[in-house]
Short mmCIF file of C-alpha atoms in Angstrom, two decimals:
data_model
loop_
_atom_site.label_atom_id
_atom_site.label_comp_id
_atom_site.label_asym_id
_atom_site.label_seq_id
_atom_site.Cartn_x
_atom_site.Cartn_y
_atom_site.Cartn_z
CA MET Q 1 -47.93 41.19 -44.28
CA THR Q 2 -49.57 37.95 -43.19
CA ALA Q 3 -50.04 37.01 -39.53
CA ILE Q 4 -48.42 33.58 -38.76
CA LEU Q 5 -49.57 33.65 -35.06
CA GLN Q 6 -52.78 35.06 -33.70
CA VAL Q 7 -53.79 35.14 -30.08
CA HIS Q 8 -57.33 35.95 -29.19
CA GLY Q 9 -58.51 36.69 -25.59
CA LEU Q 10 -56.03 34.45 -23.90
CA VAL Q 11 -56.62 33.89 -20.10
CA LYS Q 12 -54.57 32.13 -17.51
CA GLN Q 13 -55.33 32.46 -13.81
CA PHE Q 14 -53.54 31.02 -10.85
CA GLY Q 15 -55.90 31.27 -7.88
CA GLY Q 16 -56.56 35.05 -7.47
CA LEU Q 17 -53.70 36.00 -9.90
CA MET Q 18 -54.65 36.84 -13.47
CA ALA Q 19 -51.37 35.99 -15.20
CA THR Q 20 -52.77 36.43 -18.67
CA ASP Q 21 -55.76 38.75 -18.90
CA HIS Q 22 -57.59 38.43 -22.16
CA ALA Q 23 -54.39 39.00 -24.08
CA ASN Q 24 -54.53 39.64 -27.89
CA LEU Q 25 -51.40 39.32 -30.10
CA SER Q 26 -50.61 39.14 -33.76
CA VAL Q 27 -47.19 38.16 -35.10
CA GLU Q 28 -46.49 38.74 -38.75
CA GLN Q 29 -44.58 36.44 -40.92
CA GLY Q 30 -40.88 37.36 -41.11
CA GLU Q 31 -40.76 39.77 -38.15
CA LEU Q 32 -39.03 39.63 -34.81
CA HIS Q 33 -41.74 40.58 -32.39
CA ALA Q 34 -40.53 41.30 -28.81
CA LEU Q 35 -42.65 41.04 -25.67
CA ILE Q 36 -41.67 43.44 -22.87
CA GLY Q 37 -43.08 44.44 -19.50
CA PRO Q 38 -42.27 44.95 -15.87
CA ASN Q 39 -41.45 42.06 -13.62
CA GLY Q 40 -44.51 39.90 -13.17
CA ALA Q 41 -46.21 41.17 -16.27
CA GLY Q 42 -46.96 37.68 -17.55
CA LYS Q 43 -44.43 37.44 -20.46
CA THR Q 44 -43.16 33.93 -19.70
CA THR Q 45 -46.67 32.67 -18.87
CA LEU Q 46 -47.71 33.76 -22.34
CA ILE Q 47 -44.79 32.08 -23.95
CA HIS Q 48 -45.62 28.86 -21.97
CA GLN Q 49 -49.13 29.00 -23.54
CA LEU Q 50 -47.89 29.63 -26.99
CA SER Q 51 -45.50 26.78 -26.83
CA GLY Q 52 -48.09 24.35 -25.31
CA ALA Q 53 -46.28 23.99 -21.93
CA LEU Q 54 -49.27 25.54 -20.16
CA PRO Q 55 -52.96 25.30 -21.23
CA PRO Q 56 -54.92 28.54 -21.27
CA ASP Q 57 -58.18 28.84 -19.30
CA ALA Q 58 -59.82 30.70 -22.16
CA GLY Q 59 -59.01 32.10 -25.52
CA ARG Q 60 -57.67 30.87 -28.81
CA ILE Q 61 -54.23 30.48 -30.39
CA VAL Q 62 -54.02 30.17 -34.20
CA PHE Q 63 -50.76 29.28 -35.87
CA ALA Q 64 -50.31 29.28 -39.69
CA GLY Q 65 -54.13 29.29 -40.12
CA GLN Q 66 -54.69 26.34 -37.73
CA GLU Q 67 -56.13 26.51 -34.25
CA ILE Q 68 -53.62 25.00 -31.87
CA THR Q 69 -55.10 26.03 -28.52
CA ALA Q 70 -55.43 22.39 -27.32
CA MET Q 71 -52.43 20.94 -29.39
CA PRO Q 72 -49.73 19.28 -27.39
CA MET Q 73 -46.26 20.84 -27.31
CA HIS Q 74 -44.56 18.13 -29.51
CA GLN Q 75 -47.21 18.52 -32.14
CA ARG Q 76 -46.71 22.32 -32.18
CA ALA Q 77 -42.99 21.72 -32.69
CA ARG Q 78 -43.65 19.39 -35.60
CA ALA Q 79 -45.95 22.00 -37.10
CA GLY Q 80 -43.06 24.49 -36.96
CA LEU Q 81 -43.60 26.29 -33.65
CA ALA Q 82 -40.42 25.80 -31.65
CA ARG Q 83 -39.25 27.13 -28.37
CA SER Q 84 -35.57 27.64 -27.50
CA TYR Q 85 -35.85 25.90 -24.24
CA GLN Q 86 -37.91 22.94 -25.61
CA ILE Q 87 -34.49 21.33 -25.94
CA THR Q 88 -34.00 21.61 -22.20
CA SER Q 89 -30.33 20.91 -22.16
CA ILE Q 90 -27.46 20.13 -24.50
CA PHE Q 91 -25.69 16.80 -24.35
CA GLN Q 92 -22.80 17.93 -22.16
CA ARG Q 93 -20.41 15.04 -22.96
CA LEU Q 94 -20.94 15.06 -26.68
CA SER Q 95 -19.27 17.37 -29.22
CA VAL Q 96 -21.02 20.37 -30.72
CA LEU Q 97 -21.24 18.48 -34.02
CA ASP Q 98 -22.89 15.40 -32.40
CA ASN Q 99 -25.36 17.63 -30.58
CA LEU Q 100 -26.45 19.19 -33.79
CA ALA Q 101 -26.52 15.90 -35.71
CA LEU Q 102 -28.79 14.42 -33.05
CA ALA Q 103 -31.14 17.34 -33.18
CA LEU Q 104 -31.35 16.90 -36.97
CA GLN Q 105 -32.03 13.13 -36.51
CA SER Q 106 -34.94 13.98 -34.11
CA LYS Q 107 -36.45 16.23 -36.79
CA ASN Q 108 -36.41 13.40 -39.21
CA GLY Q 109 -38.29 11.15 -36.76
CA SER Q 110 -35.44 8.81 -36.15
CA SER Q 111 -34.84 7.47 -32.64
CA MET Q 112 -32.10 9.37 -30.83
CA ARG Q 113 -30.69 6.20 -29.24
CA PHE Q 114 -29.11 5.12 -32.54
CA PHE Q 115 -25.87 7.03 -31.98
CA ARG Q 116 -23.82 4.70 -34.25
CA SER Q 117 -26.11 5.14 -37.25
CA ALA Q 118 -26.18 8.92 -36.69
CA ARG Q 119 -22.34 9.19 -36.70
CA SER Q 120 -22.25 7.19 -39.96
CA ASP Q 121 -24.71 9.53 -41.70
CA ALA Q 122 -22.49 11.83 -43.80
CA PRO Q 123 -25.30 14.05 -45.20
CA ARG Q 124 -26.67 14.72 -41.70
CA TYR Q 125 -23.21 15.70 -40.50
CA GLU Q 126 -22.81 18.11 -43.42
CA GLN Q 127 -26.07 19.73 -42.32
CA ALA Q 128 -24.79 19.77 -38.82
CA ARG Q 129 -21.60 21.54 -39.89
CA ALA Q 130 -23.73 24.05 -41.76
CA LEU Q 131 -25.80 24.72 -38.63
CA ALA Q 132 -22.65 25.16 -36.52
CA ASP Q 133 -21.43 27.75 -38.99
CA GLN Q 134 -24.79 29.41 -38.97
CA VAL Q 135 -24.74 29.93 -35.14
CA GLY Q 136 -21.10 30.93 -35.04
CA LEU Q 137 -19.60 27.70 -33.70
CA SER Q 138 -17.76 26.37 -36.79
CA SER Q 139 -14.49 26.57 -34.90
CA LYS Q 140 -15.90 24.57 -31.96
CA ILE Q 141 -17.48 21.58 -33.76
CA GLN Q 142 -15.24 19.00 -32.08
CA SER Q 143 -15.31 20.71 -28.68
CA GLN Q 144 -17.26 18.97 -25.91
CA ALA Q 145 -20.54 20.85 -25.39
CA GLY Q 146 -19.99 21.02 -21.64
CA ALA Q 147 -16.72 22.83 -22.12
CA LEU Q 148 -18.26 25.71 -24.03
CA SER Q 149 -18.87 29.11 -22.35
CA HIS Q 150 -22.34 29.98 -21.25
CA GLY Q 151 -22.94 32.18 -24.35
CA GLU Q 152 -21.67 29.46 -26.68
CA GLN Q 153 -23.94 26.92 -25.08
CA ARG Q 154 -26.94 29.26 -25.73
CA GLN Q 155 -25.67 29.48 -29.37
CA LEU Q 156 -25.69 25.66 -29.58
CA GLU Q 157 -29.23 25.56 -28.16
CA ILE Q 158 -30.32 27.99 -30.91
CA GLY Q 159 -28.69 25.74 -33.49
CA MET Q 160 -30.47 22.66 -32.14
CA VAL Q 161 -33.79 24.57 -32.43
CA LEU Q 162 -32.91 25.58 -35.96
CA ALA Q 163 -32.40 21.88 -36.75
CA LEU Q 164 -36.18 21.53 -36.28
CA ARG Q 165 -36.67 23.92 -39.30
CA PRO Q 166 -39.13 26.12 -37.28
CA ARG Q 167 -41.54 28.49 -38.98
CA LEU Q 168 -41.64 30.45 -35.72
CA MET Q 169 -39.16 30.48 -32.85
CA LEU Q 170 -40.16 31.44 -29.29
CA LEU Q 171 -37.06 32.77 -27.47
CA ASP Q 172 -37.51 33.27 -23.64
CA GLU Q 173 -34.56 35.46 -22.44
CA PRO Q 174 -31.80 34.06 -24.65
CA MET Q 175 -29.29 36.57 -23.25
CA ALA Q 176 -30.00 35.70 -19.54
CA GLY Q 177 -26.76 35.38 -17.61
CA MET Q 178 -24.59 36.69 -20.35
CA GLY Q 179 -21.92 39.39 -20.17
CA ALA Q 180 -21.91 42.37 -22.52
CA GLU Q 181 -19.69 40.62 -25.17
CA GLU Q 182 -21.65 37.43 -25.25
CA SER Q 183 -24.89 39.38 -25.34
CA GLN Q 184 -23.77 41.34 -28.39
CA ARG Q 185 -22.71 38.15 -30.11
CA MET Q 186 -26.24 36.73 -29.50
CA VAL Q 187 -27.73 40.00 -30.81
CA GLN Q 188 -25.70 39.66 -34.02
CA LEU Q 189 -26.81 36.04 -34.41
CA LEU Q 190 -30.47 36.89 -34.04
CA LEU Q 191 -30.06 39.76 -36.49
CA THR Q 192 -28.67 37.24 -39.02
CA LEU Q 193 -31.57 34.81 -38.33
CA LYS Q 194 -34.18 37.54 -38.77
CA SER Q 195 -33.81 37.36 -42.55
CA HIS Q 196 -35.42 33.91 -42.75
CA THR Q 197 -36.95 33.05 -39.36
CA THR Q 198 -39.96 34.60 -37.62
CA MET Q 199 -39.28 35.13 -33.88
CA VAL Q 200 -41.06 35.99 -30.63
CA LEU Q 201 -38.58 37.31 -28.17
CA VAL Q 202 -38.92 37.88 -24.42
CA GLU Q 203 -35.77 39.70 -23.20
CA HIS Q 204 -35.02 42.07 -20.26
CA ASP Q 205 -32.02 43.62 -22.03
CA MET Q 206 -33.82 46.66 -23.50
CA ASP Q 207 -30.71 47.66 -25.55
CA ALA Q 208 -30.97 44.26 -27.31
CA VAL Q 209 -34.75 44.54 -27.70
CA PHE Q 210 -34.54 47.90 -29.42
CA GLN Q 211 -31.74 46.66 -31.70
CA LEU Q 212 -33.59 43.54 -32.73
CA ALA Q 213 -37.35 44.11 -32.79
CA ASP Q 214 -39.51 45.00 -35.79
CA ARG Q 215 -42.45 45.41 -33.49
CA ILE Q 216 -42.93 45.32 -29.72
CA SER Q 217 -45.89 44.38 -27.50
CA ALA Q 218 -45.88 45.63 -23.93
CA LEU Q 219 -47.61 43.54 -21.27
CA VAL Q 220 -48.77 44.79 -17.85
CA PHE Q 221 -50.61 42.50 -15.41
CA GLY Q 222 -51.19 40.03 -18.17
CA LYS Q 223 -52.74 42.55 -20.58
CA VAL Q 224 -51.15 43.70 -23.83
CA ILE Q 225 -51.42 47.43 -23.43
CA ALA Q 226 -49.58 48.56 -26.65
CA THR Q 227 -48.14 47.11 -29.81
CA GLY Q 228 -46.08 48.93 -32.28
CA THR Q 229 -42.67 49.81 -33.72
CA PRO Q 230 -39.81 50.43 -31.32
CA ASP Q 231 -40.14 54.14 -31.85
CA THR Q 232 -43.87 53.99 -31.01
CA ILE Q 233 -43.31 51.99 -27.90
CA ARG Q 234 -40.47 54.21 -26.68
CA LYS Q 235 -42.90 57.13 -26.71
CA HIS Q 236 -46.11 55.40 -25.51
CA PRO Q 237 -47.43 57.03 -22.38
CA ASP Q 238 -48.93 53.82 -21.01
CA VAL Q 239 -45.63 51.95 -21.45
CA GLN Q 240 -43.66 54.77 -19.81
CA GLN Q 241 -46.15 54.77 -16.86
CA ALA Q 242 -45.92 51.05 -16.49
CA TYR Q 243 -42.16 51.13 -16.19
CA LEU Q 244 -42.22 54.15 -13.95
CA GLY Q 245 -44.44 52.24 -11.60
CA ASP Q 246 -42.16 49.17 -11.61
CA SER Q 247 -40.15 49.40 -8.34
CA ASP Q 248 -38.31 46.17 -9.18
CA GLY Q 249 -37.54 46.80 -12.79
CA GLY Q 250 -34.10 48.20 -12.14
CA ASN Q 251 -31.98 48.61 -15.29
CA GLU Q 252 -34.92 47.52 -17.52
CA THR Q 253 -36.92 50.60 -16.44
CA GLN Q 254 -33.90 52.82 -16.77
CA ASN Q 255 -33.09 51.52 -20.21
CA VAL Q 256 -36.64 52.05 -21.52
CA HIS Q 257 -36.42 55.75 -20.54
CA GLN Q 258 -32.93 56.13 -21.96
CA GLN Q 259 -34.18 54.62 -25.22
CA GLY Q 260 -37.05 57.14 -25.17
CA ALA Q 261 -34.69 60.07 -24.46
CA THR Q 262 -32.54 59.13 -27.47
CA ALA Q 263 -35.54 58.62 -29.84
#
């Protein structure tokens, strides 16, 4: 397979804290690649650097054959590297359909202040309906976005990112704050999206990670200590030691060992 994202020796330091310690990562086209690690391992800091929200102190990031280390976030999004929380919030007072139509309008380079022209654009609204169906919200298209459940709002955010037609999606804890039923719906959505969208996933729900991931990279103190299939990572002694040493990992630590026990 071909690597769509390559990270070489990435470093990010905050005072005396090495948040990203010469991290190396390769994400292949078409895979869902999960990042796991104990609390404070540097997962979100790494995602910040990949998305352009945080500049690295050293190292290189190459996306689709182009070095993007110094590229601003909005240019990365235009190039096809989109982060789920780049769309920081939904438009609470607008319908699901209007939210998706406006996201499509932004992809096409039109100003999002032209609400009237957006609503009169039938082709765009057909695309918005298709996106709503893709993320499991076809029955909610006329619902006000602010009235959706937490899980449904996260589904809508995923739909708005998909409107950007990303080549690679960065997902930072998409199941955070969800109950078991909502989490499973998100897992099923991401399984569906896997067939045509490359994804990097940070998620503390280990059951979800092992259901979804094609490959997993484990981070400890900013270093990538292991990369491999879920089965390889379950059994990797350095990964097991990292989680055993995580006094704050809670259910995450327990779930890794439960996954290992059932391998």
